[in-house]
Coordinates of C-alpha atoms and ligand atoms in Angstrom, one line a residue:
X179 CA -26.9 1.0 7.7
X180 CA -29.4 0.0 10.4
X181 CA -27.3 -1.2 13.3
X182 CA -23.9 -0.8 14.9
X183 CA -21.4 -3.5 13.8
X184 CA -20.3 -6.1 16.3
X185 CA -16.9 -6.0 18.0
X186 CA -13.9 -7.2 15.9
X187 CA -14.2 -10.9 15.4
X188 CA -10.6 -11.7 14.6
X189 CA -7.3 -11.1 16.2
X190 CA -5.9 -7.7 15.1
X191 CA -3.3 -7.9 12.4
X192 CA 0.1 -6.5 13.5
X193 CA 3.4 -6.1 11.8
X194 CA 4.6 -9.2 13.6
X195 CA 1.6 -11.1 12.0
X196 CA 2.8 -10.1 8.6
X197 CA 6.5 -10.8 9.4
X198 CA 5.5 -14.3 10.6
X199 CA 3.6 -14.9 7.4
X200 CA 6.6 -14.2 5.2
X201 CA 7.6 -17.2 3.2
X202 CA 4.6 -19.2 4.4
X203 CA 1.3 -17.6 3.5
X204 CA 0.5 -14.7 1.2
X205 CA -1.5 -11.7 2.6
X206 CA -3.8 -9.2 1.0
X207 CA -4.1 -5.4 1.3
X208 CA -6.6 -2.9 -0.1
X209 CA -7.1 0.8 0.0
X210 CA -10.2 2.2 1.8
X211 CA -11.1 5.8 2.4
X212 CA -14.3 5.6 4.4
X213 CA -16.1 3.8 7.2
X214 CA -18.2 1.4 5.2
X215 CA -15.4 0.4 2.9
X216 CA -13.1 -0.2 5.8
X217 CA -15.8 -2.4 7.5
X218 CA -16.3 -4.4 4.3
X219 CA -12.5 -4.8 3.6
X220 CA -11.5 -5.8 7.1
X221 CA -14.5 -8.0 7.6
X222 CA -13.5 -9.9 4.5
X223 CA -10.2 -10.8 6.2
X224 CA -7.9 -8.5 4.2
X225 CA -4.8 -8.1 6.4
X226 CA -3.8 -4.5 5.6
X227 CA -5.9 -1.4 4.8
X228 CA -4.1 1.5 3.2
X229 CA -5.5 5.0 3.3
X230 CA -3.5 5.9 0.2
X231 CA -2.9 9.2 -1.5
X232 CA -4.6 7.6 -4.4
X233 CA -7.6 9.2 -2.8
X234 CA -6.6 12.3 -4.8
X235 CA -7.6 10.4 -8.0
X236 CA -10.4 8.1 -6.9
X237 CA -12.1 10.4 -4.4
X238 CA -11.1 13.9 -5.4
X239 CA -10.9 13.4 -9.1
X240 CA -7.4 14.8 -9.7
X241 CA -5.1 13.4 -12.5
X242 CA -2.5 12.4 -9.9
X243 CA -1.9 12.3 -6.1
X244 CA 0.1 15.6 -5.9
X245 CA -2.7 17.8 -4.6
X246 CA -3.5 15.6 -1.6
X247 CA -2.6 17.1 1.8
X248 CA -1.8 15.6 5.2
X249 CA -5.2 16.9 6.5
X250 CA -7.0 14.9 3.7
X251 CA -5.2 11.7 4.6
X252 CA -5.8 12.4 8.4
X253 CA -9.5 12.9 7.7
X254 CA -9.9 9.6 5.8
X255 CA -7.9 7.7 8.4
X256 CA -10.4 9.0 11.0
X257 CA -13.3 7.6 8.9
X258 CA -11.6 4.3 8.2
X259 CA -10.5 3.5 11.7
X260 CA -14.1 3.6 12.9
X261 CA -15.0 0.8 10.4
X262 CA -11.8 -1.2 10.7
X263 CA -12.3 -4.7 12.2
X264 CA -8.7 -5.6 13.0
X265 CA -6.8 -5.0 9.7
X266 CA -3.4 -3.2 10.1
X267 CA -4.1 0.4 9.2
X268 CA -1.5 2.1 7.0
X269 CA -1.5 5.8 6.4
X270 CA 0.2 7.4 3.3
X271 CA 2.4 10.5 3.7
X272 CA 1.4 12.7 0.7
X273 CA 3.6 14.7 -1.6
X274 CA 5.9 17.1 0.2
X275 CA 5.0 16.0 3.7
X276 CA 8.3 14.3 4.3
X277 CA 10.8 16.7 2.7
X278 CA 12.8 17.2 5.9
X279 CA 13.3 15.1 9.0
X280 CA 11.3 17.5 11.2
X281 CA 8.4 17.7 8.8
X282 CA 8.4 13.9 8.4
X283 CA 8.1 13.4 12.1
X284 CA 5.3 15.9 12.4
X285 CA 3.4 14.5 9.4
X286 CA 3.8 10.9 10.6
X287 CA 2.7 11.8 14.1
X288 CA -0.4 13.5 12.7
X289 CA -1.5 10.2 11.0
X290 CA -0.6 8.0 13.9
X291 CA -2.7 10.2 16.2
X292 CA -5.7 9.6 14.0
X293 CA -5.3 5.8 14.2
X294 CA -2.7 4.8 11.6
X295 CA -0.5 2.0 12.8
X296 CA 2.2 2.3 10.2
X297 CA 3.1 5.1 7.7
X298 CA 4.1 4.7 4.1
X299 CA 6.6 7.0 2.3
X300 CA 7.6 7.0 -1.3
X301 CA 11.4 7.0 -2.0
X302 CA 14.6 5.1 -2.1
X303 CA 17.8 5.0 0.0
X304 CA 17.5 8.7 0.7
X305 CA 14.7 7.9 3.1
X306 CA 17.1 5.9 5.3
X307 CA 17.6 8.7 7.9
X308 CA 13.8 9.4 8.1
X309 CA 13.0 5.7 8.4
X310 CA 15.5 5.4 11.2
X311 CA 14.1 8.5 13.1
X312 CA 10.5 7.3 12.7
X313 CA 11.2 3.7 13.9
X314 CA 13.3 4.9 16.8
X315 CA 10.3 6.9 17.9
X316 CA 7.9 4.0 17.6
X317 CA 6.4 4.7 14.2
X318 CA 6.7 1.7 11.9
X319 CA 7.5 2.5 8.3
X320 CA 6.6 1.0 4.9
X321 CA 8.9 2.3 2.0
X322 CA 7.2 2.5 -1.4
X323 CA 9.6 1.8 -4.2
X324 CA 9.6 1.1 -8.0
X325 CA 7.0 3.4 -9.6
X326 CA 6.5 6.2 -7.1
X327 CA 3.3 8.1 -8.3
X328 CA 4.4 11.3 -6.4
X329 CA 7.3 11.4 -8.8
X330 CA 5.2 11.1 -11.9
X331 CA 6.5 14.3 -13.4
X332 CA 10.1 13.3 -12.8
X333 CA 9.5 9.8 -14.2
X334 CA 7.8 11.1 -17.3
X335 CA 4.5 9.3 -16.6
X336 CA 3.2 6.2 -14.8
X337 CA 5.8 3.8 -16.3
X338 CA 7.2 0.4 -15.4
X339 CA 10.4 0.8 -13.4
X340 CA 13.5 -1.5 -13.1
X341 CA 13.5 -2.8 -16.6
X342 CA 17.2 -2.4 -17.2
X343 CA 19.6 -4.5 -15.1
X344 CA 21.4 -1.6 -13.4
X345 CA 18.2 0.0 -12.3
X346 CA 16.8 -3.3 -11.1
X347 CA 20.0 -3.9 -9.0
X348 CA 19.7 -0.4 -7.5
X349 CA 16.1 -1.1 -6.4
X350 CA 17.3 -4.2 -4.6
X351 CA 20.3 -2.4 -3.1
X352 CA 18.2 0.5 -1.9
X353 CA 15.5 -1.8 -0.5
X354 CA 18.3 -3.4 1.6
X355 CA 19.4 0.0 2.9
X356 CA 15.9 0.8 3.9
X357 CA 15.5 -2.5 5.7
X358 CA 18.7 -1.9 7.5
X359 CA 17.4 1.6 8.5
X360 CA 14.4 -0.1 10.1
X361 CA 11.7 -0.3 7.5
X362 CA 9.1 -2.9 8.5
X363 CA 7.6 -3.4 5.0
X364 CA 8.6 -2.5 1.5
X365 CA 6.0 -1.9 -1.2
X366 CA 7.0 -2.3 -4.8
X367 CA 4.9 -0.8 -7.6
X368 CA 5.0 -1.6 -11.3
X369 CA 8.2 -3.5 -11.8
X370 CA 8.9 -6.7 -13.8
X371 CA 7.7 -9.9 -12.0
X372 CA 11.2 -11.2 -11.9
X373 CA 12.4 -8.1 -10.0
X374 CA 9.4 -8.5 -7.6
X375 CA 10.6 -12.0 -6.8
X376 CA 14.3 -10.9 -6.4
X377 CA 13.4 -8.1 -3.9
X378 CA 11.1 -10.5 -2.0
X379 CA 13.9 -13.1 -1.8
X380 CA 16.6 -10.5 -0.8
X381 CA 14.6 -9.0 2.1
X382 CA 13.7 -10.4 5.5
X383 CA 10.8 -8.0 5.9
X384 CA 7.5 -8.5 4.0
X385 CA 7.3 -7.1 0.5
X386 CA 3.9 -5.9 -0.8
X387 CA 3.4 -5.8 -4.6
X388 CA 1.2 -4.0 -7.0
X389 CA 2.1 -4.8 -10.6
X390 CA 5.2 -6.6 -9.2
X391 CA 4.3 -10.2 -10.0
X392 CA 2.9 -13.1 -8.1
X393 CA 5.9 -13.8 -5.8
X394 CA 5.8 -10.9 -3.4
X395 CA 4.6 -11.7 0.2
X396 CA 1.5 -9.5 -0.1
X397 CA -0.6 -7.9 -2.8
X398 CA -2.3 -4.5 -2.8
X399 CA -4.9 -3.0 -5.0
X400 CA -6.9 0.2 -5.0
X401 CA -10.4 -0.7 -3.9
X402 CA -12.0 1.2 -6.8
X403 CA -10.0 -0.8 -9.3
X404 CA -11.1 -4.1 -7.8
X405 CA -14.7 -2.9 -8.1
X406 CA -14.3 -1.7 -11.7
X407 CA -14.8 1.9 -10.7
X408 CA -12.3 3.6 -13.0
X409 CA -12.8 5.9 -16.0
X410 CA -10.9 4.7 -19.1
X411 CA -8.6 1.8 -19.5
X412 CA -7.4 0.0 -16.4
X413 CA -3.7 -0.6 -15.7
X414 CA -2.4 -4.1 -16.7
X415 CA -2.2 -5.2 -13.0
X416 CA -5.9 -4.4 -12.3
X417 CA -8.5 -7.1 -12.1
X418 CA -12.2 -6.3 -11.7
X419 CA -13.4 -8.8 -9.0
X420 CA -16.9 -7.5 -9.0
X421 CA -17.6 -8.6 -12.6
X422 CA -19.6 -11.7 -12.5
X423 CA -19.7 -11.8 -8.7
X424 CA -23.1 -12.7 -7.2
X425 CA -22.3 -11.6 -3.7
X426 CA -21.7 -8.0 -4.5
X427 CA -18.9 -5.8 -3.0
X428 CA -18.3 -8.1 0.0
X429 CA -18.1 -11.1 -2.3
X430 CA -15.7 -9.3 -4.6
X431 CA -13.4 -8.3 -1.7
X432 CA -13.5 -11.9 -0.4
X433 CA -12.7 -13.3 -3.8
X434 CA -9.7 -11.0 -4.1
X435 CA -8.4 -12.0 -0.6
X436 CA -8.8 -15.7 -1.5
X437 CA -7.1 -15.3 -4.9
X438 CA -4.1 -13.6 -3.3
X439 CA -3.9 -16.3 -0.6
X440 CA -4.2 -19.1 -3.1
X441 CA -1.6 -17.5 -5.4
X442 CA -4.0 -17.2 -8.4
X443 CA -3.9 -13.4 -8.4
X444 CA -2.0 -11.8 -10.0
X445 CA -1.9 -14.1 -13.1
X446 CA 0.6 -13.8 -16.0
X447 CA -1.8 -11.3 -17.7
X448 CA -1.4 -8.9 -14.8
X449 CA 2.4 -8.9 -14.8
X450 CA 5.2 -7.0 -16.5
X451 CA 8.0 -9.1 -18.0
Ligands
KIV144 O1 -2.0 5.5 -2.7 C1 -2.1 4.3 -2.9 O2 -3.3 3.9 -3.0 C2 -1.0 3.5 -3.1 C3 -1.2 2.1 -3.7 C4 -1.4 2.2 -5.1 C5 -0.1 1.2 -3.4 O3 0.1 3.9 -2.9

């Protein structure tokens, strides 16, 4: 890169921005792990950047996200925040960095000090107390439900969640508990499209989906998936936006953001029934 990028051209996205979009306009989210990716993603108008523990797989080459540490995520947030042009920056709390309330506060504070503006934790209603503690101390929370990759061993693999009616209802009930505890966002991974729509309807806070159908308030994808950079067969909810794109990576990211906004992504072929 030859020159320093210009100052942010758009109004920074905040949680209030996303809250105001609920029910009116869909928003897009992408992962990023480094300066140049963050610049490209935010410059394309993507509302939220997640420094996710998926970095354990796409950056570090592990089979799952369990080996990722808080120092790893903090390092990548530091890189990303230098390139970010106004997207809301979300930091992921990795495996075993929120097992007690004290540890949760310390882990979340470490990411906020590096530039995160909201933290994401995987779990259900049991996260209510931590969510309350964090939000009371000025740290916004996104609760990640449905398929929780940090629980891959407990779940017996990366499987669709909430297929039976009782489990679907408990996801809705637990999401409501977390909203009441102060969660600003709920992220739903790998659930039937109908359940994605029901959770979105039930909650007042924005719901971000990945493999959760077309009716969530926002959509998220791992940047490497969007660019076709995955070994083996992609998950059903993945679309390679770089294939056939003439404007390269920037064009692919813009095409994704536009498709989410227009409601054309995800299509039926990317959804679980
Ligand atoms: O770590 C991550 O990238 C994530 C997304 C898949 C939602 O949690």
